Amino acid sequence: MKVDTGAGWASNIYIAWSSTSISALPDRSLFFRLSAWKSKDASCRVRIASLDFMLRLITSRTQVLRPRSFIRTYARMASPQSIVDDAIASHHVVVFSKSWCPFCKRAKGTLSSLDVKEEQKPYIIELDEHDKGSEIQDYLAEKSGQRSVPNIWIGQKHIGGSDDLETLKEQDKLTAMFS
Ligand SMILES: N[C@@H](CCC(=O)N[C@@H](CS)C(=O)NCC(=O)O)C(=O)O
């Protein structure tokens, strides 16, 4: 299955399931194309509006789409771009971090100490513990012009590193970003 995240074909994900299951899928807004598949099952190319929608579809149609195999496949095949862009698009605060990094510890501490709603708590990706950590770091350098960690995003805006976060806090500008 090829998943279109809206910003282009971000990742190539293939799942095989039977053609009868495909006809059982209710949502005609999806774009299906049956094509030959190496295994005995038919395969299907699905164009969707967002990865979130795909995940919702999968969890709601467990009997059709075999979610565990999808998630395993997705985790293996998602591109560094889609990992970064999806994280930023779907979380208010994202910190690309390294678990051993003192600046990252300071930034995570500052963000966790804020009294914010559950959905505004930081989403943290530890690059040194991630399979694609170094590719993600390369993409972050290209996207934000910053290679060092932590690389912090609030409300889909690039904030910078730990020093930049502390400056915002000292200037009393940080809490306003969580209203
Ligand atoms: N002034 C930066 C310093 C950040 C920094 O020096 N981070 C180190 C790790 S502690 C780094 O990114 N090193 C390069 C690397 O890990 O690839 C900040 O406040 O965030």
PDB file of C-alpha atoms and ligand atoms in Angstrom:
ATOM      1  CA  MET A   1       0.000   0.000   0.000  1.00  0.00           C
ATOM      2  CA  LYS A   2       1.342   3.408  -0.885  1.00  0.00           C
ATOM      3  CA  VAL A   3       0.284   6.060   1.603  1.00  0.00           C
ATOM      4  CA  ASP A   4      -0.114   9.657   0.556  1.00  0.00           C
ATOM      5  CA  THR A   5       0.251  11.917   3.575  1.00  0.00           C
ATOM      6  CA  GLY A   6      -0.999  14.923   1.644  1.00  0.00           C
ATOM      7  CA  ALA A   7       2.485  16.270   1.088  1.00  0.00           C
ATOM      8  CA  GLY A   8       3.256  13.673  -1.527  1.00  0.00           C
ATOM      9  CA  TRP A   9       3.879   9.975  -1.540  1.00  0.00           C
ATOM     10  CA  ALA A  10       5.791   9.819   1.703  1.00  0.00           C
ATOM     11  CA  SER A  11       6.285   6.125   2.090  1.00  0.00           C
ATOM     12  CA  ASN A  12       5.834   2.892   0.279  1.00  0.00           C
ATOM     13  CA  ILE A  13       3.860   0.514   2.373  1.00  0.00           C
ATOM     14  CA  TYR A  14       2.546  -2.714   1.023  1.00  0.00           C
ATOM     15  CA  ILE A  15      -0.003  -4.917   2.696  1.00  0.00           C
ATOM     16  CA  ALA A  16      -1.682  -7.829   1.074  1.00  0.00           C
ATOM     17  CA  TRP A  17      -5.204  -8.829   1.859  1.00  0.00           C
ATOM     18  CA  SER A  18      -7.885 -10.611  -0.030  1.00  0.00           C
ATOM     19  CA  SER A  19      -9.868  -8.896  -2.773  1.00  0.00           C
ATOM     20  CA  THR A  20     -13.109  -9.818  -1.011  1.00  0.00           C
ATOM     21  CA  SER A  21     -11.962  -7.808   2.008  1.00  0.00           C
ATOM     22  CA  ILE A  22     -11.260  -4.829  -0.215  1.00  0.00           C
ATOM     23  CA  SER A  23     -14.815  -4.829  -1.495  1.00  0.00           C
ATOM     24  CA  ALA A  24     -15.943  -4.880   2.146  1.00  0.00           C
ATOM     25  CA  LEU A  25     -14.268  -1.523   2.797  1.00  0.00           C
ATOM     26  CA  PRO A  26     -17.016   1.074   3.036  1.00  0.00           C
ATOM     27  CA  ASP A  27     -15.269   4.346   2.266  1.00  0.00           C
ATOM     28  CA  ARG A  28     -15.538   5.084  -1.461  1.00  0.00           C
ATOM     29  CA  SER A  29     -13.490   8.261  -1.052  1.00  0.00           C
ATOM     30  CA  LEU A  30     -10.433   6.106  -0.788  1.00  0.00           C
ATOM     31  CA  PHE A  31      -8.667   5.463  -4.024  1.00  0.00           C
ATOM     32  CA  PHE A  32      -8.156   1.763  -4.574  1.00  0.00           C
ATOM     33  CA  ARG A  33      -6.226   0.099  -7.265  1.00  0.00           C
ATOM     34  CA  LEU A  34      -5.842  -3.590  -7.439  1.00  0.00           C
ATOM     35  CA  SER A  35      -2.569  -4.742  -8.809  1.00  0.00           C
ATOM     36  CA  ALA A  36      -0.555  -7.880  -9.044  1.00  0.00           C
ATOM     37  CA  TRP A  37       1.053  -8.967  -5.819  1.00  0.00           C
ATOM     38  CA  LYS A  38       3.854 -11.395  -5.272  1.00  0.00           C
ATOM     39  CA  SER A  39       1.937 -13.393  -2.726  1.00  0.00           C
ATOM     40  CA  LYS A  40      -1.244 -15.280  -3.471  1.00  0.00           C
ATOM     41  CA  ASP A  41      -3.336 -12.425  -2.037  1.00  0.00           C
ATOM     42  CA  ALA A  42      -4.386  -9.456  -4.108  1.00  0.00           C
ATOM     43  CA  SER A  43      -2.789  -6.150  -3.210  1.00  0.00           C
ATOM     44  CA  CYS A  44      -4.217  -2.732  -3.238  1.00  0.00           C
ATOM     45  CA  ARG A  45      -2.909   0.783  -3.540  1.00  0.00           C
ATOM     46  CA  VAL A  46      -4.719   3.184  -1.296  1.00  0.00           C
ATOM     47  CA  ARG A  47      -4.526   6.923  -1.524  1.00  0.00           C
ATOM     48  CA  ILE A  48      -5.570   8.608   1.695  1.00  0.00           C
ATOM     49  CA  ALA A  49      -5.702  12.099   3.082  1.00  0.00           C
ATOM     50  CA  SER A  50      -3.522  11.504   6.098  1.00  0.00           C
ATOM     51  CA  LEU A  51      -1.655   8.885   7.960  1.00  0.00           C
ATOM     52  CA  ASP A  52      -3.807   9.500  11.029  1.00  0.00           C
ATOM     53  CA  PHE A  53      -6.856   8.631   8.980  1.00  0.00           C
ATOM     54  CA  MET A  54      -5.166   5.445   7.819  1.00  0.00           C
ATOM     55  CA  LEU A  55      -4.361   4.430  11.362  1.00  0.00           C
ATOM     56  CA  ARG A  56      -7.954   5.127  12.412  1.00  0.00           C
ATOM     57  CA  LEU A  57      -9.221   3.063   9.521  1.00  0.00           C
ATOM     58  CA  ILE A  58      -6.931   0.238  10.444  1.00  0.00           C
ATOM     59  CA  THR A  59      -7.903   0.192  14.082  1.00  0.00           C
ATOM     60  CA  SER A  60     -11.580   0.328  13.191  1.00  0.00           C
ATOM     61  CA  ARG A  61     -11.309  -2.430  10.541  1.00  0.00           C
ATOM     62  CA  THR A  62      -9.028  -4.812  12.389  1.00  0.00           C
ATOM     63  CA  GLN A  63     -10.503  -7.873  10.752  1.00  0.00           C
ATOM     64  CA  VAL A  64      -9.811  -6.444   7.314  1.00  0.00           C
ATOM     65  CA  LEU A  65      -6.455  -4.760   7.545  1.00  0.00           C
ATOM     66  CA  ARG A  66      -4.431  -6.763  10.050  1.00  0.00           C
ATOM     67  CA  PRO A  67      -3.191  -3.799  12.096  1.00  0.00           C
ATOM     68  CA  ARG A  68      -0.177  -5.381  13.701  1.00  0.00           C
ATOM     69  CA  SER A  69       1.407  -6.325  10.421  1.00  0.00           C
ATOM     70  CA  PHE A  70       0.621  -2.854   9.070  1.00  0.00           C
ATOM     71  CA  ILE A  71       2.215  -1.102  12.029  1.00  0.00           C
ATOM     72  CA  ARG A  72       5.295  -3.350  11.811  1.00  0.00           C
ATOM     73  CA  THR A  73       5.554  -2.627   8.109  1.00  0.00           C
ATOM     74  CA  TYR A  74       4.999   1.085   8.644  1.00  0.00           C
ATOM     75  CA  ALA A  75       7.637   1.278  11.367  1.00  0.00           C
ATOM     76  CA  ARG A  76      10.135  -0.366   9.049  1.00  0.00           C
ATOM     77  CA  MET A  77       9.315   1.557   5.916  1.00  0.00           C
ATOM     78  CA  ALA A  78       8.243   5.065   6.958  1.00  0.00           C
ATOM     79  CA  SER A  79      10.627   7.630   5.552  1.00  0.00           C
ATOM     80  CA  PRO A  80      12.530   9.991   7.886  1.00  0.00           C
ATOM     81  CA  GLN A  81      10.555  12.844   6.300  1.00  0.00           C
ATOM     82  CA  SER A  82       7.190  11.319   7.150  1.00  0.00           C
ATOM     83  CA  ILE A  83       8.336  10.449  10.683  1.00  0.00           C
ATOM     84  CA  VAL A  84       9.339  14.080  11.300  1.00  0.00           C
ATOM     85  CA  ASP A  85       6.469  15.754   9.433  1.00  0.00           C
ATOM     86  CA  ASP A  86       3.786  13.501  10.939  1.00  0.00           C
ATOM     87  CA  ALA A  87       5.163  14.019  14.461  1.00  0.00           C
ATOM     88  CA  ILE A  88       5.142  17.814  14.048  1.00  0.00           C
ATOM     89  CA  ALA A  89       1.699  17.878  12.429  1.00  0.00           C
ATOM     90  CA  SER A  90       0.039  15.707  15.047  1.00  0.00           C
ATOM     91  CA  HIS A  91       1.570  17.008  18.310  1.00  0.00           C
ATOM     92  CA  HIS A  92       1.610  20.454  19.875  1.00  0.00           C
ATOM     93  CA  VAL A  93       5.158  19.969  21.188  1.00  0.00           C
ATOM     94  CA  VAL A  94       7.795  17.751  19.635  1.00  0.00           C
ATOM     95  CA  VAL A  95      11.346  17.338  20.898  1.00  0.00           C
ATOM     96  CA  PHE A  96      13.896  15.504  18.767  1.00  0.00           C
ATOM     97  CA  SER A  97      16.350  14.507  21.430  1.00  0.00           C
ATOM     98  CA  LYS A  98      19.174  12.143  22.334  1.00  0.00           C
ATOM     99  CA  SER A  99      18.774  10.286  25.588  1.00  0.00           C
ATOM    100  CA  TRP A 100      22.267  11.084  26.873  1.00  0.00           C
ATOM    101  CA  CYS A 101      22.325  14.751  25.845  1.00  0.00           C
ATOM    102  CA  PRO A 102      22.405  17.273  28.736  1.00  0.00           C
ATOM    103  CA  PHE A 103      20.827  20.083  26.681  1.00  0.00           C
ATOM    104  CA  CYS A 104      17.983  17.710  25.785  1.00  0.00           C
ATOM    105  CA  LYS A 105      17.506  16.802  29.447  1.00  0.00           C
ATOM    106  CA  ARG A 106      17.251  20.479  30.301  1.00  0.00           C
ATOM    107  CA  ALA A 107      14.707  21.134  27.518  1.00  0.00           C
ATOM    108  CA  LYS A 108      12.601  18.088  28.418  1.00  0.00           C
ATOM    109  CA  GLY A 109      12.683  19.176  32.063  1.00  0.00           C
ATOM    110  CA  THR A 110      11.559  22.708  31.215  1.00  0.00           C
ATOM    111  CA  LEU A 111       8.715  21.485  28.989  1.00  0.00           C
ATOM    112  CA  SER A 112       7.546  18.829  31.460  1.00  0.00           C
ATOM    113  CA  SER A 113       7.463  21.360  34.283  1.00  0.00           C
ATOM    114  CA  LEU A 114       4.865  23.491  32.472  1.00  0.00           C
ATOM    115  CA  ASP A 115       1.288  23.141  33.640  1.00  0.00           C
ATOM    116  CA  VAL A 116      -0.324  22.214  30.317  1.00  0.00           C
ATOM    117  CA  LYS A 117      -3.140  20.062  29.008  1.00  0.00           C
ATOM    118  CA  GLU A 118      -2.439  16.380  28.428  1.00  0.00           C
ATOM    119  CA  GLU A 119      -2.456  16.806  24.639  1.00  0.00           C
ATOM    120  CA  GLN A 120       0.098  19.613  24.903  1.00  0.00           C
ATOM    121  CA  LYS A 121       2.685  17.506  26.719  1.00  0.00           C
ATOM    122  CA  PRO A 122       5.870  16.986  24.729  1.00  0.00           C
ATOM    123  CA  TYR A 123       6.161  14.158  22.242  1.00  0.00           C
ATOM    124  CA  ILE A 124       9.767  13.039  22.387  1.00  0.00           C
ATOM    125  CA  ILE A 125      11.739  11.120  19.778  1.00  0.00           C
ATOM    126  CA  GLU A 126      15.092   9.919  21.081  1.00  0.00           C
ATOM    127  CA  LEU A 127      17.228   9.824  17.946  1.00  0.00           C
ATOM    128  CA  ASP A 128      19.937   7.644  19.500  1.00  0.00           C
ATOM    129  CA  GLU A 129      17.314   4.968  20.228  1.00  0.00           C
ATOM    130  CA  HIS A 130      15.577   5.179  16.855  1.00  0.00           C
ATOM    131  CA  ASP A 131      16.390   2.927  13.876  1.00  0.00           C
ATOM    132  CA  LYS A 132      16.426   5.930  11.573  1.00  0.00           C
ATOM    133  CA  GLY A 133      17.883   8.428  14.066  1.00  0.00           C
ATOM    134  CA  SER A 134      20.726   9.662  11.893  1.00  0.00           C
ATOM    135  CA  GLU A 135      18.512  10.012   8.785  1.00  0.00           C
ATOM    136  CA  ILE A 136      15.969  11.899  10.876  1.00  0.00           C
ATOM    137  CA  GLN A 137      18.748  14.199  12.094  1.00  0.00           C
ATOM    138  CA  ASP A 138      19.842  14.812   8.465  1.00  0.00           C
ATOM    139  CA  TYR A 139      16.274  15.669   7.493  1.00  0.00           C
ATOM    140  CA  LEU A 140      15.883  17.987  10.507  1.00  0.00           C
ATOM    141  CA  ALA A 141      19.061  19.815   9.477  1.00  0.00           C
ATOM    142  CA  GLU A 142      17.600  20.288   5.999  1.00  0.00           C
ATOM    143  CA  LYS A 143      14.129  21.271   7.256  1.00  0.00           C
ATOM    144  CA  SER A 144      15.068  23.565  10.135  1.00  0.00           C
ATOM    145  CA  GLY A 145      18.682  24.507   9.441  1.00  0.00           C
ATOM    146  CA  GLN A 146      19.590  23.056  12.835  1.00  0.00           C
ATOM    147  CA  ARG A 147      21.565  19.837  13.209  1.00  0.00           C
ATOM    148  CA  SER A 148      22.058  19.851  16.988  1.00  0.00           C
ATOM    149  CA  VAL A 149      19.675  18.302  19.479  1.00  0.00           C
ATOM    150  CA  PRO A 150      17.367  19.104  21.091  1.00  0.00           C
ATOM    151  CA  ASN A 151      15.414  20.267  18.050  1.00  0.00           C
ATOM    152  CA  ILE A 152      12.182  21.679  19.456  1.00  0.00           C
ATOM    153  CA  TRP A 153       8.849  22.412  17.742  1.00  0.00           C
ATOM    154  CA  ILE A 154       5.851  24.081  19.374  1.00  0.00           C
ATOM    155  CA  GLY A 155       2.555  24.572  17.522  1.00  0.00           C
ATOM    156  CA  GLN A 156       4.198  23.397  14.275  1.00  0.00           C
ATOM    157  CA  LYS A 157       6.819  26.175  14.589  1.00  0.00           C
ATOM    158  CA  HIS A 158      10.516  25.543  14.919  1.00  0.00           C
ATOM    159  CA  ILE A 159      11.729  26.937  18.248  1.00  0.00           C
ATOM    160  CA  GLY A 160      15.397  25.916  18.100  1.00  0.00           C
ATOM    161  CA  GLY A 161      17.420  24.253  20.834  1.00  0.00           C
ATOM    162  CA  SER A 162      17.541  24.281  24.593  1.00  0.00           C
ATOM    163  CA  ASP A 163      19.062  27.787  24.857  1.00  0.00           C
ATOM    164  CA  ASP A 164      16.295  29.162  22.629  1.00  0.00           C
ATOM    165  CA  LEU A 165      13.667  27.508  24.819  1.00  0.00           C
ATOM    166  CA  GLU A 166      15.205  28.982  27.977  1.00  0.00           C
ATOM    167  CA  THR A 167      15.272  32.427  26.355  1.00  0.00           C
ATOM    168  CA  LEU A 168      11.550  32.159  25.564  1.00  0.00           C
ATOM    169  CA  LYS A 169      10.898  31.131  29.164  1.00  0.00           C
ATOM    170  CA  GLU A 170      12.963  34.029  30.574  1.00  0.00           C
ATOM    171  CA  GLN A 171      11.123  36.456  28.307  1.00  0.00           C
ATOM    172  CA  ASP A 172       7.789  35.046  29.557  1.00  0.00           C
ATOM    173  CA  LYS A 173       6.862  34.033  26.023  1.00  0.00           C
ATOM    174  CA  LEU A 174       6.649  30.300  26.576  1.00  0.00           C
ATOM    175  CA  THR A 175       3.321  29.949  28.373  1.00  0.00           C
ATOM    176  CA  ALA A 176       1.591  32.014  25.664  1.00  0.00           C
ATOM    177  CA  MET A 177       2.434  29.209  23.235  1.00  0.00           C
ATOM    178  CA  PHE A 178       0.161  26.864  25.185  1.00  0.00           C
ATOM    179  CA  SER A 179      -3.022  28.923  25.314  1.00  0.00           C
TER     180      SER A 179
HETATM  181  N1  LIG B   1      23.129  25.487  22.074  1.00  0.00           N
HETATM  182  C1  LIG B   1      22.525  24.208  21.784  1.00  0.00           C
HETATM  183  C2  LIG B   1      23.508  23.115  22.163  1.00  0.00           C
HETATM  184  C3  LIG B   1      23.031  21.734  21.770  1.00  0.00           C
HETATM  185  C4  LIG B   1      24.140  20.728  21.666  1.00  0.00           C
HETATM  186  O1  LIG B   1      25.340  21.067  21.774  1.00  0.00           O
HETATM  187  N2  LIG B   1      23.755  19.475  21.456  1.00  0.00           N
HETATM  188  C5  LIG B   1      24.694  18.430  21.227  1.00  0.00           C
HETATM  189  C6  LIG B   1      24.351  17.211  22.083  1.00  0.00           C
HETATM  190  S1  LIG B   1      24.335  17.611  23.836  1.00  0.00           S
HETATM  191  C7  LIG B   1      24.614  17.970  19.793  1.00  0.00           C
HETATM  192  O2  LIG B   1      23.609  18.159  19.122  1.00  0.00           O
HETATM  193  N3  LIG B   1      25.686  17.329  19.303  1.00  0.00           N
HETATM  194  C8  LIG B   1      25.722  16.833  17.955  1.00  0.00           C
HETATM  195  C9  LIG B   1      25.040  15.522  17.802  1.00  0.00           C
HETATM  196  O3  LIG B   1      24.661  14.864  18.813  1.00  0.00           O
HETATM  197  O4  LIG B   1      24.852  15.105  16.648  1.00  0.00           O
HETATM  198  C10 LIG B   1      21.205  24.100  22.548  1.00  0.00           C
HETATM  199  O5  LIG B   1      20.973  24.915  23.461  1.00  0.00           O
HETATM  200  O6  LIG B   1      20.372  23.263  22.227  1.00  0.00           O
END
